mmCIF file of C-alpha atoms in Angstrom:
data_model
loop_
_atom_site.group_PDB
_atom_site.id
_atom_site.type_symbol
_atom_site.label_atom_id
_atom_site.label_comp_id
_atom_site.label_asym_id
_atom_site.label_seq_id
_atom_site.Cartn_x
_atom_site.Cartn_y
_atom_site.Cartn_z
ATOM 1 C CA UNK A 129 -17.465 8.889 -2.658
ATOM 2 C CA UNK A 130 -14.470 6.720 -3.920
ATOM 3 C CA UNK A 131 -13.123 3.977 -2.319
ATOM 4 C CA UNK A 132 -9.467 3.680 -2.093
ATOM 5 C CA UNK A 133 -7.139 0.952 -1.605
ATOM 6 C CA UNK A 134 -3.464 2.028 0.134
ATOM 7 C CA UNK A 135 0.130 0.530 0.287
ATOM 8 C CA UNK A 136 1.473 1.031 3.822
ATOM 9 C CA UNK A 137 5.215 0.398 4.124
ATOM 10 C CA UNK A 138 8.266 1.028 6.750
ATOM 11 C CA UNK A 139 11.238 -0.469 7.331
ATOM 12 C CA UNK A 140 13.127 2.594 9.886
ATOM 13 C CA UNK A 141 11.673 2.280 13.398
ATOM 14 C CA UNK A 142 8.568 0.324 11.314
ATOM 15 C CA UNK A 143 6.531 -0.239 14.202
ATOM 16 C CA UNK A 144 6.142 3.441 15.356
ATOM 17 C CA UNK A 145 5.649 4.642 11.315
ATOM 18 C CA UNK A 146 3.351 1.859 10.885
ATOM 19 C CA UNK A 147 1.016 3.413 13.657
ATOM 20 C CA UNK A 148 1.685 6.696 13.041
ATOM 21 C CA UNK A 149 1.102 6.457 9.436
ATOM 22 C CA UNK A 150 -2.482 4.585 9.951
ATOM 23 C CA UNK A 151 -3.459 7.358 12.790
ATOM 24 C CA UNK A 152 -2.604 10.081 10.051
ATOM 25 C CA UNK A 153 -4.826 7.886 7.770
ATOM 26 C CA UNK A 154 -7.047 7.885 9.992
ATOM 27 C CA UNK A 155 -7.358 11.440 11.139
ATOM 28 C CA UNK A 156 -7.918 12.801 7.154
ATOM 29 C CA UNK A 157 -10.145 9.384 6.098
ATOM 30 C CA UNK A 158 -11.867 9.125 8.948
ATOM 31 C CA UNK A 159 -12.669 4.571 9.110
ATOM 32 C CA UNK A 160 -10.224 2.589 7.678
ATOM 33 C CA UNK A 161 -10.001 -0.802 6.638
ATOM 34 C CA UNK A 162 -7.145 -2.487 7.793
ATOM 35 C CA UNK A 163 -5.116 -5.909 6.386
ATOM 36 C CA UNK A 164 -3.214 -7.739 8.818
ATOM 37 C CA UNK A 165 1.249 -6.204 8.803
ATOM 38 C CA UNK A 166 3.149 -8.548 6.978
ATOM 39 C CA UNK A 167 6.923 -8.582 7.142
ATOM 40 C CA UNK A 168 9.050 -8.445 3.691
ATOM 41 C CA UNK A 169 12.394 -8.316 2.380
ATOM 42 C CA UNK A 170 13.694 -5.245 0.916
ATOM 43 C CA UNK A 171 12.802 -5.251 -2.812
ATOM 44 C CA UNK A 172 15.073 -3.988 -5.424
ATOM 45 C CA UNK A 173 18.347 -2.999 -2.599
ATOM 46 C CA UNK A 174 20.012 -4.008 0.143
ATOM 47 C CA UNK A 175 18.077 -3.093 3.265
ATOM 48 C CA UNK A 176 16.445 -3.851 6.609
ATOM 49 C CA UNK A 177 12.921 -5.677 5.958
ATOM 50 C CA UNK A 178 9.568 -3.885 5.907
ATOM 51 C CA UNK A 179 6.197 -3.762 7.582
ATOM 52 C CA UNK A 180 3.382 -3.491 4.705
ATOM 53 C CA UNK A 181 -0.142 -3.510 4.778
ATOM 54 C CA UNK A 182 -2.899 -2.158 2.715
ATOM 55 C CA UNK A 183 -5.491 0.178 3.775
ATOM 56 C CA UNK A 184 -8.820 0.736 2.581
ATOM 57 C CA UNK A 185 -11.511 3.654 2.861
ATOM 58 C CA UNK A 186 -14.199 6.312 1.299
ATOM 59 C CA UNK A 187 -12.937 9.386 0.097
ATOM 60 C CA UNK A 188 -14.583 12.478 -1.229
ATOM 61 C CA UNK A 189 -11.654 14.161 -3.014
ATOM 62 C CA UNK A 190 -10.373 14.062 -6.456
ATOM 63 C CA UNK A 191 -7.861 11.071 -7.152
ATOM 64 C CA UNK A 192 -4.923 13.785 -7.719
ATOM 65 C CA UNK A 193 -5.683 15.588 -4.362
ATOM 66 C CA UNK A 194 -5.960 12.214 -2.223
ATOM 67 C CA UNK A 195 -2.428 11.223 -3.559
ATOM 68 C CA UNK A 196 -0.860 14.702 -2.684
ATOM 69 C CA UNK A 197 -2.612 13.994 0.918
ATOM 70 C CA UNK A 198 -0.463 10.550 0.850
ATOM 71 C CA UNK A 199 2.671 12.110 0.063
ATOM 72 C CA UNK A 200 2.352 15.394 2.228
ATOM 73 C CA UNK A 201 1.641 12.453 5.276
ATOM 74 C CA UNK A 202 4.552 10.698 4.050
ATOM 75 C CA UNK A 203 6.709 14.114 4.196
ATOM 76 C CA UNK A 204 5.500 15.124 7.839
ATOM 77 C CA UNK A 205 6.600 12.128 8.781
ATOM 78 C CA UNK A 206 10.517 12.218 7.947
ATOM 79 C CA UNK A 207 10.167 10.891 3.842
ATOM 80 C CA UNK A 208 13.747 11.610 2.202
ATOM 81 C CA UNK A 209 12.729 11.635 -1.361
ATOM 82 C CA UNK A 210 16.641 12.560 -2.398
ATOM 83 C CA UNK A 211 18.230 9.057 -2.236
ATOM 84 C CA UNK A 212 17.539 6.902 -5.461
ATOM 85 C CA UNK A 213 14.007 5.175 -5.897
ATOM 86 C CA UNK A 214 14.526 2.161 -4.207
ATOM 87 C CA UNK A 215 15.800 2.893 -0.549
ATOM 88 C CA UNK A 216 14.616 2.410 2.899
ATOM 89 C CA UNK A 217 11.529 4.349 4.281
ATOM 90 C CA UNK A 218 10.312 5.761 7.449
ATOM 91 C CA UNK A 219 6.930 5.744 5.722
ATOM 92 C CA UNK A 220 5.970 4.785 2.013
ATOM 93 C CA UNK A 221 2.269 5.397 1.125
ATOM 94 C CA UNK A 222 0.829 4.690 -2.386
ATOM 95 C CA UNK A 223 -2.377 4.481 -3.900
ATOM 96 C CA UNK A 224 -3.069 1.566 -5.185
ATOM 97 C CA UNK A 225 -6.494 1.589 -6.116
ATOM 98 C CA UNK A 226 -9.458 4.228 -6.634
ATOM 99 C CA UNK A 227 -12.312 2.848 -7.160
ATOM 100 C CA UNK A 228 -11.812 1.400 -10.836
ATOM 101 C CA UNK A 229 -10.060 4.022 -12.226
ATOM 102 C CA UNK A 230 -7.504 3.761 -15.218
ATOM 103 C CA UNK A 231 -5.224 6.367 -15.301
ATOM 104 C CA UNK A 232 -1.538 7.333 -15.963
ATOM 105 C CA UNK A 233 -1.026 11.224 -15.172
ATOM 106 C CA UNK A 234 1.269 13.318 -13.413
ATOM 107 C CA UNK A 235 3.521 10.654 -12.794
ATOM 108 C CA UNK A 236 0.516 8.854 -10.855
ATOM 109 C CA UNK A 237 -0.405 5.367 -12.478
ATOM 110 C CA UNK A 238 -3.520 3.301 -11.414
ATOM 111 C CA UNK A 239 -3.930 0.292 -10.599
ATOM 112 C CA UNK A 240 -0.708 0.684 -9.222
ATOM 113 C CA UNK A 241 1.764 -2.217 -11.102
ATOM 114 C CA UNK A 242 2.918 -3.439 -7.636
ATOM 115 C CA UNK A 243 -0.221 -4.820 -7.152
ATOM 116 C CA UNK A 244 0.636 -7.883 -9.508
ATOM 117 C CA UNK A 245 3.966 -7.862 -9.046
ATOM 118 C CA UNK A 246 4.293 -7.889 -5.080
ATOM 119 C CA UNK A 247 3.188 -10.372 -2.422
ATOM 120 C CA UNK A 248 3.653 -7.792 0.053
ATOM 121 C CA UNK A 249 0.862 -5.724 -1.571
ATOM 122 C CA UNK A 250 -1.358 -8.674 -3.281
ATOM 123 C CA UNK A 251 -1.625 -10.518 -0.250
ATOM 124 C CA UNK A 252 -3.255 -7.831 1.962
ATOM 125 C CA UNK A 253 -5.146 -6.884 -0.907
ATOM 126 C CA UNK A 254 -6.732 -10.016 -1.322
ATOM 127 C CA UNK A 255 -7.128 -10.331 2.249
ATOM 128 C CA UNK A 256 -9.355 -7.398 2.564
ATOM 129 C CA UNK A 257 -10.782 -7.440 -0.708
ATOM 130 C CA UNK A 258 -10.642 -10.760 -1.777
ATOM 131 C CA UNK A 259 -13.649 -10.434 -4.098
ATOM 132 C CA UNK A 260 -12.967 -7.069 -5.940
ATOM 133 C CA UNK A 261 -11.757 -7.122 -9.472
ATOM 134 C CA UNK A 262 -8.448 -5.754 -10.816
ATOM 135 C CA UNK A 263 -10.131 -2.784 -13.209
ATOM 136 C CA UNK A 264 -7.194 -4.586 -15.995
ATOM 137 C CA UNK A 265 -7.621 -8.027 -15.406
ATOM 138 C CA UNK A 266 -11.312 -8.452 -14.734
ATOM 139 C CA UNK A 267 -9.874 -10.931 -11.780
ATOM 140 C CA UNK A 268 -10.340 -11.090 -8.431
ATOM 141 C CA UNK A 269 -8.053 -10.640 -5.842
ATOM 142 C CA UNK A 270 -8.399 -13.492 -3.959
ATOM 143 C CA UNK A 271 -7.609 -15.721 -7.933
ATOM 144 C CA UNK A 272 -4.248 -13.115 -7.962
ATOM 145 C CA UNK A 273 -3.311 -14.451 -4.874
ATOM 146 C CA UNK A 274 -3.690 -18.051 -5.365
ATOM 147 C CA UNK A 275 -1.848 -17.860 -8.349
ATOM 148 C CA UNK A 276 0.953 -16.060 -7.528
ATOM 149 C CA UNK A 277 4.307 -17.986 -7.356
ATOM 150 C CA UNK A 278 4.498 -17.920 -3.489
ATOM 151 C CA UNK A 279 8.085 -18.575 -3.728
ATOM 152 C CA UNK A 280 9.353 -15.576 -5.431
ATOM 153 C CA UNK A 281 9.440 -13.284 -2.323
ATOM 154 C CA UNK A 282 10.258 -13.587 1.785
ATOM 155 C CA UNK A 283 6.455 -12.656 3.377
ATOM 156 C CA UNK A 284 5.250 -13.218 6.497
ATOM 157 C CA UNK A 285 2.583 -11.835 9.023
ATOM 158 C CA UNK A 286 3.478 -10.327 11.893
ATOM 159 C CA UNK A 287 2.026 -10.011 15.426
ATOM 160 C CA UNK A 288 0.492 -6.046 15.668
ATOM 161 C CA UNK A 289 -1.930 -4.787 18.059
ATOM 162 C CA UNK A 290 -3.340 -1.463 16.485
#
């Protein structure tokens, strides 16, 4: 078994994807671990802001299969992958961490970069692992977070009943 840390973001209808997404989770995981919804700006265009979170939980797959399982939920659930990299989503899930792997395959890099470069994934990373180590940086999440320049991005956490 692996454990796996996940990027959950929406920003079209963001409350409904944001529930569906985590059921879907839920239904091929089986328990998750789940960080509080922050809201964020768009990042890198011009857009309505997001819901993120970051989910955690065991899986028993290899780390190639569990990210085709993230992006077949995110195509069941209306993904347009034609537009150009940075647009809005009904659903945006990426693996962010599994277990401590290093790896860049298949177009699939882990950690994931966001994870240092993002309040709206550091933050509910630290908040639900606050004491795991970055497999790079040997730091903890919780030290990422309270060194990050806070002022460098628009986050905030939002009321959500699961």
């Amino acid at each position: 078994m692996a454990t796996i840390y996940i990027s959950l973001g929406s920003n079209i209808n963001r409350e409904e994807n944001t529930r569906v997404g985590i059921a879907a989770l839920q239904r091929v995981f089986g328990d998750l671990t789940l960080s509080s919804v922050y809201e964020s700006e768009a990042v890198g265009f011009d857009g309505d802001a997001f819901y993120n979170m970051v989910i955690a939980c065991e899986v028993d797959r290899p780390v190639i299969e569990t990210n085709q399982i993230l992006r077949d939920i995110e195509d069941a659930n209306g993904r347009d992958r034609s537009g150009p990299k940075f647009s809005s989503r009904t659903l945006d899930l990426d693996l962010l961490l599994y277990d401590d792997l290093q790896l860049d395959e298949n177009g699939l890099k882990l950690p994931r970069g966001e994870i240092l470069k993002n309040a709206f994934v550091l933050w509910p990373l630290a908040e639900i692992a606050p004491d795991l180590k970055h497999p790079e940086t040997q730091t903890s999440y919780a030290e990422l977070w309270a060194s990050f320049d806070k002022n460098k991005e628009s986050l905030k956490p939002v009321e959500f009943s699961f």
